[in-house]
Tab-separated table of C-alpha atoms and ligand atoms in Angstrom:
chain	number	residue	atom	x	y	z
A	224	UNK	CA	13.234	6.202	20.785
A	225	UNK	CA	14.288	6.249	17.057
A	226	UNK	CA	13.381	3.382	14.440
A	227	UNK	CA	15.034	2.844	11.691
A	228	UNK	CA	12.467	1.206	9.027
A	229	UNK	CA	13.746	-0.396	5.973
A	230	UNK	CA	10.515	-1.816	3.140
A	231	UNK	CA	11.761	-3.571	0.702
A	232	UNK	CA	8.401	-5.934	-0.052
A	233	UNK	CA	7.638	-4.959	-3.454
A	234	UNK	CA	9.903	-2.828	-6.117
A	235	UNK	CA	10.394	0.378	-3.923
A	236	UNK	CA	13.369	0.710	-1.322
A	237	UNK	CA	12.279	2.750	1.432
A	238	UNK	CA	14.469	3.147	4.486
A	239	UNK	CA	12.819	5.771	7.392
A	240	UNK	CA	13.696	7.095	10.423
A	241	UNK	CA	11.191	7.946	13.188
A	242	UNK	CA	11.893	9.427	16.172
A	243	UNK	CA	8.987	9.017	18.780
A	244	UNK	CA	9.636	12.692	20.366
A	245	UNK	CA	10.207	14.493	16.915
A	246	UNK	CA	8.352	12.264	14.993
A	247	UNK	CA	9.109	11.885	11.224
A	248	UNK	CA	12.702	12.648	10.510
A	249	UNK	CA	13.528	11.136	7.268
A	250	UNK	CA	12.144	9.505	4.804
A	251	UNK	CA	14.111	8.275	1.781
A	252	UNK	CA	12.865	6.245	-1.283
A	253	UNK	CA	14.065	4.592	-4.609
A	254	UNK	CA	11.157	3.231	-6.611
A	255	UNK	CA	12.426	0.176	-9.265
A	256	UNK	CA	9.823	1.886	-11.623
A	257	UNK	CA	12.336	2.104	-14.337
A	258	UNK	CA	14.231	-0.944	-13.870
A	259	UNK	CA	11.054	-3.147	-14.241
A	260	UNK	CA	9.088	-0.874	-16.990
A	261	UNK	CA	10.803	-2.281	-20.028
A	262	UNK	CA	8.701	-6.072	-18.878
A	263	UNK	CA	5.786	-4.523	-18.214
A	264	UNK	CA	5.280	-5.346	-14.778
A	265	UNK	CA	7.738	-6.303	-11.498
A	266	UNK	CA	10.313	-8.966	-11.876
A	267	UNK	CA	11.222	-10.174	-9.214
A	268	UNK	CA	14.642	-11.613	-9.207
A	269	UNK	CA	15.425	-7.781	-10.826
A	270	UNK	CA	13.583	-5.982	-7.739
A	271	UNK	CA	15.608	-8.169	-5.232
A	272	UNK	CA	19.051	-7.328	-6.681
A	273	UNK	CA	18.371	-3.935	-6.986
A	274	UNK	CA	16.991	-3.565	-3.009
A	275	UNK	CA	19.999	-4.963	-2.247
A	276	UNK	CA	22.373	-2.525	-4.299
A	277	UNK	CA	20.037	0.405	-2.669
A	278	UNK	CA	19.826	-0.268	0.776
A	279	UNK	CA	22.801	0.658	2.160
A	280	UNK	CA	23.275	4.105	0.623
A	281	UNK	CA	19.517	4.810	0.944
A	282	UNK	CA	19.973	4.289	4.735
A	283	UNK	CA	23.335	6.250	5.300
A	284	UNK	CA	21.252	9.428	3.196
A	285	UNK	CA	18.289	8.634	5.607
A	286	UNK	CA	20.985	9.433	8.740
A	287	UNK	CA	22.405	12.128	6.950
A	288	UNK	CA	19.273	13.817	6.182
A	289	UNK	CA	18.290	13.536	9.854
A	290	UNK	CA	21.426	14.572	10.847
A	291	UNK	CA	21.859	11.330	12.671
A	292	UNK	CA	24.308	8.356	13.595
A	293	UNK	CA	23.918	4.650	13.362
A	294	UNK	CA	24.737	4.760	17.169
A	295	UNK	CA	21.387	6.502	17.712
A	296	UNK	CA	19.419	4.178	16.483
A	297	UNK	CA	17.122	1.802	19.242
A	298	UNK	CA	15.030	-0.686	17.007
A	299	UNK	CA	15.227	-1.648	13.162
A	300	UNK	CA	11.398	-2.348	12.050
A	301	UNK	CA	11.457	-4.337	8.777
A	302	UNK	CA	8.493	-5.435	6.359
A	303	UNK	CA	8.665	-9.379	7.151
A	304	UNK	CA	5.545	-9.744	4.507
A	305	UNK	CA	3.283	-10.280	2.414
A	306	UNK	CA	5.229	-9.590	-0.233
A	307	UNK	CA	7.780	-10.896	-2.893
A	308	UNK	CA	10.023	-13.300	-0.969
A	309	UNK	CA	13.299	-12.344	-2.326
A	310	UNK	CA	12.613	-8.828	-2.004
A	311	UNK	CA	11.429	-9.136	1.845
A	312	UNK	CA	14.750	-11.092	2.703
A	313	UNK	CA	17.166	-8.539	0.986
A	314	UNK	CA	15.269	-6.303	3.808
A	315	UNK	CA	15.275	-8.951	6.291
A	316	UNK	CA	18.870	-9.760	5.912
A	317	UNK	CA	19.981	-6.029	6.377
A	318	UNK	CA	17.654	-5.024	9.249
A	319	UNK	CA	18.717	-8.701	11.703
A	320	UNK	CA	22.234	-7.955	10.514
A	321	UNK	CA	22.331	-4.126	11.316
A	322	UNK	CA	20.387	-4.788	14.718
A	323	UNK	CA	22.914	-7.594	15.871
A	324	UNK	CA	25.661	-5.396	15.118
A	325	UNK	CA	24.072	-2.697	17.079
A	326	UNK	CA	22.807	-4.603	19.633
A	327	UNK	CA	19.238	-3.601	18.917
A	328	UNK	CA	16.135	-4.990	19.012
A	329	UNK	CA	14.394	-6.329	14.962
A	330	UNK	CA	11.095	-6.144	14.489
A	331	UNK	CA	9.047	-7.811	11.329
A	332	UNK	CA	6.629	-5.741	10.648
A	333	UNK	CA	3.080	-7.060	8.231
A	334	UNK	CA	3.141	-4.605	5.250
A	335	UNK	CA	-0.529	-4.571	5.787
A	336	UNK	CA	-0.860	-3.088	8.663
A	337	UNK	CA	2.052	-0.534	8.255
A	338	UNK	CA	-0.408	0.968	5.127
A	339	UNK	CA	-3.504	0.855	7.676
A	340	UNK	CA	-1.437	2.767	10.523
A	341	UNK	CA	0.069	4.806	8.197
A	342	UNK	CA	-2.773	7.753	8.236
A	343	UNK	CA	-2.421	8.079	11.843
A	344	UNK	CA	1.678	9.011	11.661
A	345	UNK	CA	-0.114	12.520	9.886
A	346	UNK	CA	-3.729	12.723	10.998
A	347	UNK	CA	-2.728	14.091	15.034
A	348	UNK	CA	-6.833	14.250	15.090
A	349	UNK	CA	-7.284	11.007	14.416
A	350	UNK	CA	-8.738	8.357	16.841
A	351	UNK	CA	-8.968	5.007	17.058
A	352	UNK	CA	-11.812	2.770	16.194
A	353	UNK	CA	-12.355	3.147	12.230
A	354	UNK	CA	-12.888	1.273	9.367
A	355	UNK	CA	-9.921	1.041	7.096
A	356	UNK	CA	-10.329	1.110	3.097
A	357	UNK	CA	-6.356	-0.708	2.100
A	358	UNK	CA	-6.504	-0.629	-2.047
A	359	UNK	CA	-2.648	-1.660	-2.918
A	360	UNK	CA	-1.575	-3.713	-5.502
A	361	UNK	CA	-1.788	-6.834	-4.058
A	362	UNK	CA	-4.649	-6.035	-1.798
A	363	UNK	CA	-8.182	-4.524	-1.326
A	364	UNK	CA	-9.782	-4.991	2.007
A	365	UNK	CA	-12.298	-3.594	4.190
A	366	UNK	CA	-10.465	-3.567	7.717
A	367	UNK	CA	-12.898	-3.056	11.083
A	368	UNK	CA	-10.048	-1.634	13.379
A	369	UNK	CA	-10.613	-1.430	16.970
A	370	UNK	CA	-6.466	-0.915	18.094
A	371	UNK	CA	-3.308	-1.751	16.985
A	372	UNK	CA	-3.466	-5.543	15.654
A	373	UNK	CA	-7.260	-5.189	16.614
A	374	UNK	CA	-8.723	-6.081	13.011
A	375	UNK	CA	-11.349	-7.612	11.490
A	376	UNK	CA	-11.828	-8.298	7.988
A	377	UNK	CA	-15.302	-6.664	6.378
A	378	UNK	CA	-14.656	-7.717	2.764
A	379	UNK	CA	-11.849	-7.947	0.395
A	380	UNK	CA	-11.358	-8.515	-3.216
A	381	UNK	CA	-12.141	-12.238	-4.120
A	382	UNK	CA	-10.029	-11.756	-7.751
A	383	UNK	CA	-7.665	-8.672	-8.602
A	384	UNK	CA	-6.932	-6.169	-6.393
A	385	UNK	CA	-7.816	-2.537	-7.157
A	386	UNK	CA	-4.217	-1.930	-8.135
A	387	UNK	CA	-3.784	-4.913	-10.134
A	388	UNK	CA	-6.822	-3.789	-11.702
A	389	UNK	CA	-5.470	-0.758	-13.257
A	390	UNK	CA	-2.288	-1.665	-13.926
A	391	UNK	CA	-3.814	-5.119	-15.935
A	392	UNK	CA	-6.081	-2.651	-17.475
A	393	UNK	CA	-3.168	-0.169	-18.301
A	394	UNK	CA	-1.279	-2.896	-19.981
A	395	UNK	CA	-4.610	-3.224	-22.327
A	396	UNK	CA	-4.285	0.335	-23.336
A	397	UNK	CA	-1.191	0.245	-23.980
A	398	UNK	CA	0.232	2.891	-21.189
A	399	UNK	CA	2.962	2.189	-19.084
A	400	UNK	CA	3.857	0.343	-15.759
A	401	UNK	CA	2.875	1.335	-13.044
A	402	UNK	CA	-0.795	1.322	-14.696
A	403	UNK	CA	-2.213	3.625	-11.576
A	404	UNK	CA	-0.720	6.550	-11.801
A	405	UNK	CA	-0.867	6.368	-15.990
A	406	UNK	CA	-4.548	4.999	-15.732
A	407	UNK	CA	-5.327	8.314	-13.946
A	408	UNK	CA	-3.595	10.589	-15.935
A	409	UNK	CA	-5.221	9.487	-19.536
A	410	UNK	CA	-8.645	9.750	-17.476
A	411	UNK	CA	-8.365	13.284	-16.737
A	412	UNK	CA	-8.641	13.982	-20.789
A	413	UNK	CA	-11.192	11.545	-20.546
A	414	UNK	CA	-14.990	12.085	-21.203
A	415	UNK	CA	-17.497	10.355	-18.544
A	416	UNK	CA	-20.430	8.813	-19.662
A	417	UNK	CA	-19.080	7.347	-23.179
A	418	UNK	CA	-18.959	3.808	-21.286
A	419	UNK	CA	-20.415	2.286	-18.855
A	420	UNK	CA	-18.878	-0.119	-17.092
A	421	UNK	CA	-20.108	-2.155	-14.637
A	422	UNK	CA	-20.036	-1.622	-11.149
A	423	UNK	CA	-19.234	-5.777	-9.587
A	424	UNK	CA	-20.529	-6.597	-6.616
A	425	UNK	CA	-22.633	-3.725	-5.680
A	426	UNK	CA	-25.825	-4.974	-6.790
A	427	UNK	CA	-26.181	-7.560	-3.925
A	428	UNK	CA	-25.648	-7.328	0.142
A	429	UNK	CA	-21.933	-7.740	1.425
A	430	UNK	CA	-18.783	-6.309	1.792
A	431	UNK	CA	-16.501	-8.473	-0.883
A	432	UNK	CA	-15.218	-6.858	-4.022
A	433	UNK	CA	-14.012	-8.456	-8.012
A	434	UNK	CA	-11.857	-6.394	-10.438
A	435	UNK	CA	-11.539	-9.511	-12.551
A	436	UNK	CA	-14.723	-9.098	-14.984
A	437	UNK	CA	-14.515	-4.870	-14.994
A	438	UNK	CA	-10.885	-5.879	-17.049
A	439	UNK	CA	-12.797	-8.522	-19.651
A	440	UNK	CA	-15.046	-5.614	-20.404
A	441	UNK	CA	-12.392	-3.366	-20.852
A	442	UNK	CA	-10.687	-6.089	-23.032
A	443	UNK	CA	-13.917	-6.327	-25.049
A	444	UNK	CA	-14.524	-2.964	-25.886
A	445	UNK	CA	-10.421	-2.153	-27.026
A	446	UNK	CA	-10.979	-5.331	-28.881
A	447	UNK	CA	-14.321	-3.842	-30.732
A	448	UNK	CA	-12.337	-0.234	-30.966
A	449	UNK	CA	-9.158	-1.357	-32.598
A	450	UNK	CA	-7.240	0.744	-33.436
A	451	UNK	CA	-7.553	2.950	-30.451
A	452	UNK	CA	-7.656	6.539	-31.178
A	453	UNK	CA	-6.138	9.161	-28.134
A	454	UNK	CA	-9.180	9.776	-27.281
A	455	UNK	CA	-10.646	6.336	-26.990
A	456	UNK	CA	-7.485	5.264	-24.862
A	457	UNK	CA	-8.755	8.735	-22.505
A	458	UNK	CA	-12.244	7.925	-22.143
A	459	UNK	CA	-11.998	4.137	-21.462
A	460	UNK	CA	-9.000	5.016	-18.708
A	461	UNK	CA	-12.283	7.757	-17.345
A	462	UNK	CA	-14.856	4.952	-17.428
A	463	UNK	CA	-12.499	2.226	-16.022
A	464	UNK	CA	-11.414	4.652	-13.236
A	465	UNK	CA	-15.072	5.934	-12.330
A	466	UNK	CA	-16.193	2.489	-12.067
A	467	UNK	CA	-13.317	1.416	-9.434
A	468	UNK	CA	-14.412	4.447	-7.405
A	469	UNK	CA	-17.567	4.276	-7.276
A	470	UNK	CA	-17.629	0.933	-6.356
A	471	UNK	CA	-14.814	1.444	-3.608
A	472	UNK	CA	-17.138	4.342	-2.212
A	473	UNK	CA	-20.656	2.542	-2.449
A	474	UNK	CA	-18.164	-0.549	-0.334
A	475	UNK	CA	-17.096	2.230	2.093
A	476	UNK	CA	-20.198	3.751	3.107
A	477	UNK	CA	-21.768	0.183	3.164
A	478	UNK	CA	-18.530	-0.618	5.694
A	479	UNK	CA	-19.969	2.262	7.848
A	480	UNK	CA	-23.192	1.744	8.189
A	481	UNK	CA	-22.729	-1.926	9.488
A	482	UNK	CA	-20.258	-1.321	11.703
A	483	UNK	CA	-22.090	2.337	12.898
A	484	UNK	CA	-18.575	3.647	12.697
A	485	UNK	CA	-18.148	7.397	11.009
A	486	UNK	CA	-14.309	7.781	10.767
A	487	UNK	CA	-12.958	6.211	7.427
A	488	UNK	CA	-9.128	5.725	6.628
A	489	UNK	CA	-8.077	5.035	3.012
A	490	UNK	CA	-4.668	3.666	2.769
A	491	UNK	CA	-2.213	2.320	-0.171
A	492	UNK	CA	-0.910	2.775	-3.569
A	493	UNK	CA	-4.663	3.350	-5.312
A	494	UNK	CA	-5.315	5.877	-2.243
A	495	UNK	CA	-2.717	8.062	-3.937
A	496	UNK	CA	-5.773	8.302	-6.792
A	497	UNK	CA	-6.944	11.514	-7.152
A	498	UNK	CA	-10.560	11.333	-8.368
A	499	UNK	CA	-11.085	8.795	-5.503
A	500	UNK	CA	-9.758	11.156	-2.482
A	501	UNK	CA	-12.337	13.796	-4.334
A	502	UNK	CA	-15.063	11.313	-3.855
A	503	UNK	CA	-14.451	9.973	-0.151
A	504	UNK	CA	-15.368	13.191	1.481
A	505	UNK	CA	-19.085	12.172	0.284
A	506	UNK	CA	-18.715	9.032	2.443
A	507	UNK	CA	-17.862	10.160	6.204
A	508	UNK	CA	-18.336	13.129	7.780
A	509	UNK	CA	-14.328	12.033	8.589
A	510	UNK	CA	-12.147	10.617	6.145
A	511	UNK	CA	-8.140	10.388	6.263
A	512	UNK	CA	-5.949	9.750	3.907
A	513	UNK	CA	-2.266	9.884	3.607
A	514	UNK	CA	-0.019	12.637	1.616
A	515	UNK	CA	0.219	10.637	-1.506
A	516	UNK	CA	4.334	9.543	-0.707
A	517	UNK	CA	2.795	8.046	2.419
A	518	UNK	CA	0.033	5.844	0.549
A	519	UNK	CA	2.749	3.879	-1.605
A	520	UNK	CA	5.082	1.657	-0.322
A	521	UNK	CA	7.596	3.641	1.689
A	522	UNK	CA	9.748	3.191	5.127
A	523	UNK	CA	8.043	5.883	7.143
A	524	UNK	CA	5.145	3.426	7.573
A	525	UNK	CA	7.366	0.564	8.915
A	526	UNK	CA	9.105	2.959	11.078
A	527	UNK	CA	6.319	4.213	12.257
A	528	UNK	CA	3.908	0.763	12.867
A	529	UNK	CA	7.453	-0.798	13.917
A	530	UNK	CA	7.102	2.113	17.040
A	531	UNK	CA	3.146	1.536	17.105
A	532	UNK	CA	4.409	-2.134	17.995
A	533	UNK	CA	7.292	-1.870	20.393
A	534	UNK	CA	5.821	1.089	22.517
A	535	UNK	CA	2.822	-1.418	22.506
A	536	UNK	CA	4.700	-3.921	24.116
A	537	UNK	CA	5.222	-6.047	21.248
A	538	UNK	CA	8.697	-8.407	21.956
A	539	UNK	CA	11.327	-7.991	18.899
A	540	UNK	CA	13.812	-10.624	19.061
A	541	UNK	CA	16.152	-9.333	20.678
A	542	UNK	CA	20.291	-8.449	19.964
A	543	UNK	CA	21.407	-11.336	21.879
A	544	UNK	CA	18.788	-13.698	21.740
A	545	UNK	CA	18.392	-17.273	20.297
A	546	UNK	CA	15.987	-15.484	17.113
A	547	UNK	CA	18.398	-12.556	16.158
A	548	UNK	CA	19.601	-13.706	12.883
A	549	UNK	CA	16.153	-15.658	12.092
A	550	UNK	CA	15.666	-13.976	9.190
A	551	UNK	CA	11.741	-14.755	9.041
A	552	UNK	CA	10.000	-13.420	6.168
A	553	UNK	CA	6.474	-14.446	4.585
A	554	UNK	CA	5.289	-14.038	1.015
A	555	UNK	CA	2.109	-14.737	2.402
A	556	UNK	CA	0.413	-13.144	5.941
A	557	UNK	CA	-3.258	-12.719	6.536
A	558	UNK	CA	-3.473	-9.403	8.709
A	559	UNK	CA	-6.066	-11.230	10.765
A	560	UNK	CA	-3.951	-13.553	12.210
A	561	UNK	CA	-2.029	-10.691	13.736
A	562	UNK	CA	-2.605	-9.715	17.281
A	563	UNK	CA	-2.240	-6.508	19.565
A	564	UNK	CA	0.831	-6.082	20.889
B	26	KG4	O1	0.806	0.064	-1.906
B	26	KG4	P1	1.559	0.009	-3.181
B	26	KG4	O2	2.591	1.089	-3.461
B	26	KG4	O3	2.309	-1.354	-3.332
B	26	KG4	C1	1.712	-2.555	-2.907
B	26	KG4	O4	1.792	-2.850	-1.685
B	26	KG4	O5	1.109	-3.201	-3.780
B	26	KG4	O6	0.460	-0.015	-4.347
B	26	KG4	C2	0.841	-0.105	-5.689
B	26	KG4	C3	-0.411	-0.038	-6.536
B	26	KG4	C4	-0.142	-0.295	-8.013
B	26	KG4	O7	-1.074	-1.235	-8.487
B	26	KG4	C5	-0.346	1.074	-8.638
B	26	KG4	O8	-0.795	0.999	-9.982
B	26	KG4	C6	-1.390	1.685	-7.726
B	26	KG4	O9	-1.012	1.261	-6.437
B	26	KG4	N1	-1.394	3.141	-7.793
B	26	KG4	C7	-2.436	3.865	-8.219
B	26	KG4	C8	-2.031	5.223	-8.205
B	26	KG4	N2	-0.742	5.274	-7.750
B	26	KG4	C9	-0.370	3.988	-7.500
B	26	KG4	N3	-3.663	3.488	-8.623
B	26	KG4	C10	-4.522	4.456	-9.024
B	26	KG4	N4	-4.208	5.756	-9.051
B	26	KG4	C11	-2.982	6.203	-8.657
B	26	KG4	N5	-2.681	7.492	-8.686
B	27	ZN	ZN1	2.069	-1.617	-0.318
């Protein structure tokens, strides 16, 4: 069978192809980071328009680089949320439209989950249950997962997500957007040790996390600082990075030990962080984590959960049914309220 998935929640365009007998055959991306890094952050009327100028071509490169035809395709999986609503209906519109036309079954597929499933598309060794660490930019959660739409929430970040986290605390130090990927970078020619920040949430039992206050004391000290020398800008990046791991790995090994599970998966944009994948192989004597391409947003993973779901037994509307233009899209989805296929 071979999925076509298109993601298109956030401000990167990823259309994927995913054959279930050769597995991954294509994989093709456009991230928005340079269309949105002028504001400082997504915008998302700007992210919407550009999906929609980058579908299309992204998807006929997709067949070309698999050497495929549209008339090969058997299911369209789509990311029908959480996300930015415009965005996620550019996505919509193209995968109901494509599938009617082709007389294929469209599948929404929770953005969520298609990060959490998204280790197991390149870990072959990798079994089913673990716990799931998802650290995007809209989300950090602690995921108990038993199957496919088996999950149940541990803990999860009652303020800013880890991602949000560094890329609010970028925006203090004046790097770029995404703040990530530039957080980490500055931190590498940073010194440990020079500050201390603090660790939330770790001195007391439970699973929850809170970026929000590790920010304000980020804020205080550039504020104390000004002007911020090279190296200042280096070694708060290292002590605002250390203290996001560490606190991520003291929530991971806690995750294990209550649940007696010993197979961790880390998953989403902030798994792409370096100095954290260096620290997780302290936690479990198993820990998986995608390629980096795989952790932020991309297609493969919608392809891939999108085959996950169908060859599950999950029901896509389908070409001629009563739902096959509904193009149903949610800015909002709790992953618990999904359910196994
Ligand atoms: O999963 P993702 O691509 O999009 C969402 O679903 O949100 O995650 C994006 C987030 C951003 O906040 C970005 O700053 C962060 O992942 N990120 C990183 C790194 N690469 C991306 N955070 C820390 N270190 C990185 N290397
Ligand atoms: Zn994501």
């Amino acid at each position: 069978m071979l999925v076509l998935g298109i993601e298109t929640s956030c401000d990167e365009t990823g259309i994927a192809l995913y054959d279930s007998a050769a597995g991954l055959i294509a994989n093709a991306l456009h991230s928005q980071v340079l269309t949105h890094a002028d504001y400082g952050g997504v915008v998302p009327e700007l992210a919407s328009r550009d999906h929609i100028r980058r579908i299309v071509p992204l998807a006929r490169q997709a067949l070309a680089d698999a050497e495929r035809q549209l008339a090969d395709i058997d299911a369209i999986a789509y990311t029908a949320g959480p996300g930015l609503l415009g965005a996620l209906m550019t996505g919509a519109g193209v995968a109901r439209s494509l599938a009617w036309a082709l007389g294929v079954p469209a599948l929404g597929v929770h953005h969520m989950e298609a990060h959490l499933l998204a280790p197991l598309l390149d870990a072959p060794r990798l079994r089913l249950p673990f716990v799931a660490l998802l650290v995007s930019g809209g989300h950090t959660q602690l995921v108990k997962t038993t199957g496919v739409g088996r999950y149940e929430l541990l803990g999860e970040s009652l303020d800013d997500a880890a991602g949000e986290a560094f890329d609010k605390t970028a925006k203090l130090l004046g790097l770029g957007y995404p703040g990530g990927p530039a957080i980490a970078a500055q931190a590498d020619a940073g010194r440990p040790h020079r500050f201390a920040f603090p660790r939330p949430m770790t001195d007391r039992p439970g699973l929850d996390f809170s970026f929000s206050g590790l920010k304000t004391h980020v804020a205080n000290v550039v504020r104390t600082l000004q002007p911020l020398t090279t190296q200042d800008v280096a070694d708060i990046a290292r002590g605002f990075q250390d203290a996001v791991v560490e606190t991520l790995i003291i929530k991971c090994r806690r995750a294990l030990d209550a649940t007696g599970m010993d197979a961790l998966v880390v998953s989403g944009g902030v798994a792409a962080n370096r100095a954290l994948r260096a620290r997780l192989k302290e936690v479990a004597p198993a820990v998986y984590y995608p390629p980096p391409a795989l952790c932020t947003d991309n297609g493969a993973m919608v392809a891939y959960a999108g085959w996950l779901r169908l060859k599950g037994g999950t029901a896509a509307p389908s070409a001629d049914g009563e739902e096959r233009l509904a193009i149903a899209t949610r800015a909002r989805w709790p992953l618990q309220e999904l359910a196994p296929p």
